[in-house]
Amino acid sequence: MLVPPSNEQCSITTFLDRETNRIDTLIAKKERQIKLLQEQGAALINHVVTKGLIPNAKMKDSGVEWLGQIPEQWRTVPLRGVLAQRDEFNDGPRTTNILSVVKDVGVINYDDREASGNKKSDNIEQYKIIHKGDIVLNRMNVIIGSVGIAHEFGAASIEYYVLHGKNNSVSTEYYGHIFCSRAFQTNLGRLGSGILGHRLRIPYELLRMERLPNRRILNSSKLPTF
C-alpha cells in the first residue's frame, strides 16, 4: 500500500470530497433539467395532437372527457375506424429480429433491453409480426407509457397489441403520439382490470371503442414553427 505523508493524505481526501460533491451537484442539476424538458415535451405532444397547430382556432367540445376542446373542423372517431390489429404471426419463423417495448422509451430491439422483465420465449414462431410504422403497446403497461412506434420489421410477444392504419390516409405516427400522450394513457386506466394499479390489462374489445381525434391534414407550408 502507498503511504503518503498524513498531511498529503488529508489534502487528497479534501480535494476528492470537494470535487466529487461538485460533480454530484452538477449531475443533480442536469437530471432536473432533463426531467423538466421531458415534462415540457410531453405537454407539447399532448397539446399539439389534441388542439392542432393553428393559433386561435375556433374550438368545440369533443364530447370526450380526456380530449376536452378540439378545433371546430376536427371530429372524433372510434379507434376501430382508423386502426386495426395486425393479424400476422412469425411462422417459419419469418424473422429472428425480436422487438420489445420499454416504458417511456418506445419500441427497441430485445437485445438492447436492460436485464429485467419478461424473458424471450424459446418458440418465437408464436410471436406477432411487426412492420415498420406499426404502433406497439403492452396491453398491461400501456397506462404507464409502454407504447411506441416500430422503426423496423420484427416480431414481439403476444402480450403486445400491434396496430396499423386501416388505409393509406391514416398516419400511424400521429396516432402513435396520441398513445404516448399522458392524458390518453391515464384515460385508459378506467378500462383496465387487475390487482396492481400500474399493471391493468386493457381488453382490445374496449380499446377499439375509444374515441380519438381525427384531424384535418394541412399543407406543411402552412404549419407554424416552434
Short mmCIF file of C-alpha atoms in Angstrom, two decimals:
data_model
loop_
_atom_site.label_atom_id
_atom_site.label_comp_id
_atom_site.label_asym_id
_atom_site.label_seq_id
_atom_site.Cartn_x
_atom_site.Cartn_y
_atom_site.Cartn_z
CA MET A 1 0.00 0.00 0.00
CA LEU A 2 1.13 3.51 -0.76
CA VAL A 3 1.59 5.60 2.38
CA PRO A 4 1.91 9.30 1.55
CA PRO A 5 2.50 11.73 4.43
CA SER A 6 -0.54 12.36 6.67
CA ASN A 7 -0.92 15.97 5.56
CA GLU A 8 -0.92 14.88 1.90
CA GLN A 9 -3.49 12.17 2.63
CA CYS A 10 -5.75 14.86 4.15
CA SER A 11 -5.19 17.14 1.15
CA ILE A 12 -6.09 14.35 -1.28
CA THR A 13 -9.28 13.37 0.56
CA THR A 14 -10.33 17.03 0.94
CA PHE A 15 -9.80 17.58 -2.78
CA LEU A 16 -11.75 14.45 -3.72
CA ASP A 17 -14.64 15.30 -1.35
CA ARG A 18 -14.89 18.81 -2.80
CA GLU A 19 -14.67 17.80 -6.46
CA THR A 20 -16.98 14.77 -6.26
CA ASN A 21 -19.56 16.88 -4.38
CA ARG A 22 -19.32 19.50 -7.13
CA ILE A 23 -19.78 16.83 -9.82
CA ASP A 24 -22.73 15.27 -7.93
CA THR A 25 -24.35 18.72 -7.72
CA LEU A 26 -23.92 19.26 -11.47
CA ILE A 27 -25.37 15.81 -12.20
CA ALA A 28 -28.41 16.58 -9.99
CA LYS A 29 -28.96 19.89 -11.83
CA LYS A 30 -28.73 18.16 -15.23
CA GLU A 31 -31.15 15.46 -14.10
CA ARG A 32 -33.64 18.14 -13.01
CA GLN A 33 -33.23 19.88 -16.38
CA ILE A 34 -33.78 16.60 -18.24
CA LYS A 35 -36.92 15.91 -16.21
CA LEU A 36 -38.26 19.41 -16.93
CA LEU A 37 -37.53 19.01 -20.65
CA GLN A 38 -39.27 15.62 -20.68
CA GLU A 39 -42.31 17.17 -19.00
CA GLN A 40 -42.24 20.04 -21.49
CA GLY A 41 -42.03 17.58 -24.38
CA ALA A 42 -44.94 15.53 -23.04
CA ALA A 43 -47.05 18.68 -22.60
CA LEU A 44 -46.20 19.81 -26.14
CA ILE A 45 -47.17 16.42 -27.61
CA ASN A 46 -50.43 16.38 -25.67
CA HIS A 47 -51.36 19.90 -26.77
CA VAL A 48 -50.49 19.56 -30.45
CA VAL A 49 -52.13 16.16 -31.05
CA THR A 50 -55.37 17.27 -29.37
CA LYS A 51 -55.54 21.00 -30.21
CA GLY A 52 -53.70 21.26 -33.51
CA LEU A 53 -51.22 23.81 -34.83
CA ILE A 54 -53.49 26.70 -35.80
CA PRO A 55 -53.24 29.56 -33.28
CA ASN A 56 -56.59 30.91 -32.05
CA ALA A 57 -58.52 28.21 -33.93
CA LYS A 58 -62.23 28.04 -33.16
CA MET A 59 -62.84 25.23 -30.72
CA LYS A 60 -65.74 22.95 -29.85
CA ASP A 61 -66.47 20.37 -27.18
CA SER A 62 -65.25 16.95 -28.33
CA GLY A 63 -67.66 15.07 -26.07
CA VAL A 64 -64.68 13.02 -24.89
CA GLU A 65 -63.56 13.74 -21.34
CA TRP A 66 -59.80 13.33 -21.81
CA LEU A 67 -59.82 15.34 -25.05
CA GLY A 68 -61.88 18.32 -23.93
CA GLN A 69 -61.98 21.07 -26.56
CA ILE A 70 -60.83 20.32 -30.12
CA PRO A 71 -60.62 22.51 -33.25
CA GLU A 72 -64.01 23.16 -34.83
CA GLN A 73 -63.16 21.36 -38.11
CA TRP A 74 -61.97 18.21 -36.33
CA ARG A 75 -64.13 15.26 -35.40
CA THR A 76 -63.72 12.18 -33.25
CA VAL A 77 -63.78 8.58 -34.44
CA PRO A 78 -63.62 5.25 -32.61
CA LEU A 79 -60.19 3.66 -32.72
CA ARG A 80 -61.57 0.83 -34.84
CA GLY A 81 -62.35 3.41 -37.55
CA VAL A 82 -58.69 4.30 -38.15
CA LEU A 83 -56.59 1.48 -36.66
CA ALA A 84 -56.74 -2.31 -36.77
CA GLN A 85 -54.83 -5.13 -35.12
CA ARG A 86 -52.17 -6.74 -37.26
CA ASP A 87 -53.12 -10.41 -37.51
CA GLU A 88 -49.79 -11.92 -38.58
CA PHE A 89 -47.65 -14.43 -36.76
CA ASN A 90 -43.99 -15.33 -37.06
CA ASP A 91 -44.49 -18.70 -38.74
CA GLY A 92 -41.31 -20.16 -40.19
CA PRO A 93 -40.00 -18.08 -38.46
CA ARG A 94 -40.26 -15.11 -40.81
CA THR A 95 -37.79 -13.11 -38.71
CA THR A 96 -35.42 -13.60 -35.79
CA ASN A 97 -35.38 -9.85 -35.06
CA ILE A 98 -37.21 -9.70 -31.73
CA LEU A 99 -38.57 -6.35 -30.58
CA SER A 100 -39.70 -5.12 -27.18
CA VAL A 101 -41.46 -2.06 -25.75
CA VAL A 102 -39.82 -0.14 -22.92
CA LYS A 103 -41.68 2.36 -20.73
CA ASP A 104 -41.19 5.97 -21.89
CA VAL A 105 -38.65 4.79 -24.49
CA GLY A 106 -40.68 3.00 -27.14
CA VAL A 107 -40.01 0.04 -29.41
CA ILE A 108 -36.43 -1.24 -29.28
CA ASN A 109 -34.53 -4.40 -30.10
CA TYR A 110 -34.95 -7.02 -27.39
CA ASP A 111 -31.17 -7.41 -27.00
CA ASP A 112 -30.87 -3.70 -26.16
CA ARG A 113 -33.12 -4.00 -23.11
CA GLU A 114 -31.82 -3.97 -19.59
CA ALA A 115 -31.78 -7.42 -17.97
CA SER A 116 -35.26 -7.21 -16.50
CA GLY A 117 -38.83 -8.02 -17.37
CA ASN A 118 -40.20 -10.96 -19.31
CA LYS A 119 -37.80 -13.45 -20.86
CA LYS A 120 -37.82 -14.15 -24.58
CA SER A 121 -39.74 -17.30 -25.47
CA ASP A 122 -37.90 -20.23 -26.97
CA ASN A 123 -40.66 -20.51 -29.57
CA ILE A 124 -40.61 -17.20 -31.44
CA GLU A 125 -42.89 -18.64 -34.14
CA GLN A 126 -45.79 -17.80 -31.81
CA TYR A 127 -44.78 -14.13 -31.77
CA LYS A 128 -46.65 -11.38 -33.59
CA ILE A 129 -45.19 -9.80 -36.71
CA ILE A 130 -44.49 -6.05 -36.53
CA HIS A 131 -43.99 -3.83 -39.58
CA LYS A 132 -42.15 -0.52 -39.64
CA GLY A 133 -44.57 2.24 -38.62
CA ASP A 134 -46.85 -0.01 -36.53
CA ILE A 135 -47.99 1.15 -33.10
CA VAL A 136 -46.96 -1.41 -30.48
CA LEU A 137 -48.32 -1.35 -26.95
CA ASN A 138 -48.11 -3.55 -23.92
CA ARG A 139 -51.71 -4.32 -23.01
CA MET A 140 -50.81 -4.46 -19.31
CA ASN A 141 -48.44 -1.48 -19.10
CA VAL A 142 -49.71 0.98 -21.69
CA ILE A 143 -51.22 3.19 -18.97
CA ILE A 144 -47.72 3.88 -17.61
CA GLY A 145 -46.12 4.53 -21.00
CA SER A 146 -45.20 1.14 -22.52
CA VAL A 147 -46.05 2.08 -26.10
CA GLY A 148 -44.22 3.26 -29.19
CA ILE A 149 -43.87 3.23 -32.96
CA ALA A 150 -41.79 0.47 -34.59
CA HIS A 151 -38.85 1.65 -36.68
CA GLU A 152 -38.00 -1.74 -38.14
CA PHE A 153 -39.51 -5.07 -39.14
CA GLY A 154 -39.56 -7.72 -36.43
CA ALA A 155 -41.67 -9.79 -34.08
CA ALA A 156 -42.76 -9.49 -30.46
CA SER A 157 -44.61 -11.29 -27.69
CA ILE A 158 -48.33 -11.95 -27.98
CA GLU A 159 -48.72 -9.75 -24.88
CA TYR A 160 -48.48 -6.78 -27.22
CA TYR A 161 -51.17 -5.20 -29.36
CA VAL A 162 -49.80 -4.35 -32.82
CA LEU A 163 -51.86 -1.69 -34.61
CA HIS A 164 -51.66 -0.44 -38.19
CA GLY A 165 -53.59 2.12 -40.21
CA LYS A 166 -56.73 0.85 -41.89
CA ASN A 167 -55.84 2.74 -45.06
CA ASN A 168 -53.09 4.91 -46.53
CA SER A 169 -54.69 8.14 -45.29
CA VAL A 170 -54.15 7.15 -41.64
CA SER A 171 -50.92 8.45 -40.08
CA THR A 172 -49.80 5.89 -37.51
CA GLU A 173 -47.13 8.37 -36.39
CA TYR A 174 -49.88 10.82 -35.42
CA TYR A 175 -51.90 8.18 -33.56
CA GLY A 176 -48.69 6.87 -32.03
CA HIS A 177 -48.26 10.29 -30.43
CA ILE A 178 -51.85 10.07 -29.17
CA PHE A 179 -50.96 6.80 -27.44
CA CYS A 180 -47.86 8.47 -25.96
CA SER A 181 -49.99 11.28 -24.52
CA ARG A 182 -50.18 11.07 -20.72
CA ALA A 183 -53.81 12.20 -20.84
CA PHE A 184 -54.75 9.30 -23.12
CA GLN A 185 -52.77 6.76 -21.09
CA THR A 186 -54.40 7.90 -17.85
CA ASN A 187 -57.80 7.73 -19.54
CA LEU A 188 -57.23 4.08 -20.45
CA GLY A 189 -56.94 3.18 -16.77
CA ARG A 190 -60.72 3.14 -16.47
CA LEU A 191 -60.86 0.24 -18.98
CA GLY A 192 -58.35 -1.95 -17.17
CA SER A 193 -58.72 -4.85 -14.81
CA GLY A 194 -56.21 -6.35 -12.40
CA ILE A 195 -54.85 -6.22 -8.87
CA LEU A 196 -51.97 -3.77 -9.40
CA GLY A 197 -52.90 -0.23 -10.39
CA HIS A 198 -49.90 0.12 -12.71
CA ARG A 199 -50.48 -3.24 -14.42
CA LEU A 200 -54.06 -3.21 -15.63
CA ARG A 201 -54.92 -5.39 -18.61
CA ILE A 202 -56.71 -3.37 -21.29
CA PRO A 203 -59.14 -5.55 -23.32
CA TYR A 204 -58.96 -4.85 -27.05
CA GLU A 205 -62.76 -5.07 -27.30
CA LEU A 206 -62.92 -1.91 -25.16
CA LEU A 207 -59.81 -0.23 -26.56
CA ARG A 208 -61.18 -0.38 -30.10
CA MET A 209 -64.21 1.63 -28.98
CA GLU A 210 -62.17 4.54 -27.56
CA ARG A 211 -62.77 7.77 -29.45
CA LEU A 212 -59.75 9.52 -30.93
CA PRO A 213 -59.35 12.91 -32.59
CA ASN A 214 -59.39 12.84 -36.36
CA ARG A 215 -57.61 15.93 -37.59
CA ARG A 216 -57.60 17.59 -40.97
CA ILE A 217 -54.21 17.17 -42.67
CA LEU A 218 -52.65 20.53 -43.51
CA ASN A 219 -50.15 21.56 -46.15
CA SER A 220 -46.73 21.57 -44.45
CA SER A 221 -46.06 25.12 -45.74
CA LYS A 222 -48.91 26.38 -43.56
CA LEU A 223 -47.61 24.88 -40.33
CA PRO A 224 -46.15 27.23 -37.72
CA THR A 225 -42.64 26.67 -36.41
CA PHE A 226 -41.69 26.23 -32.76
#
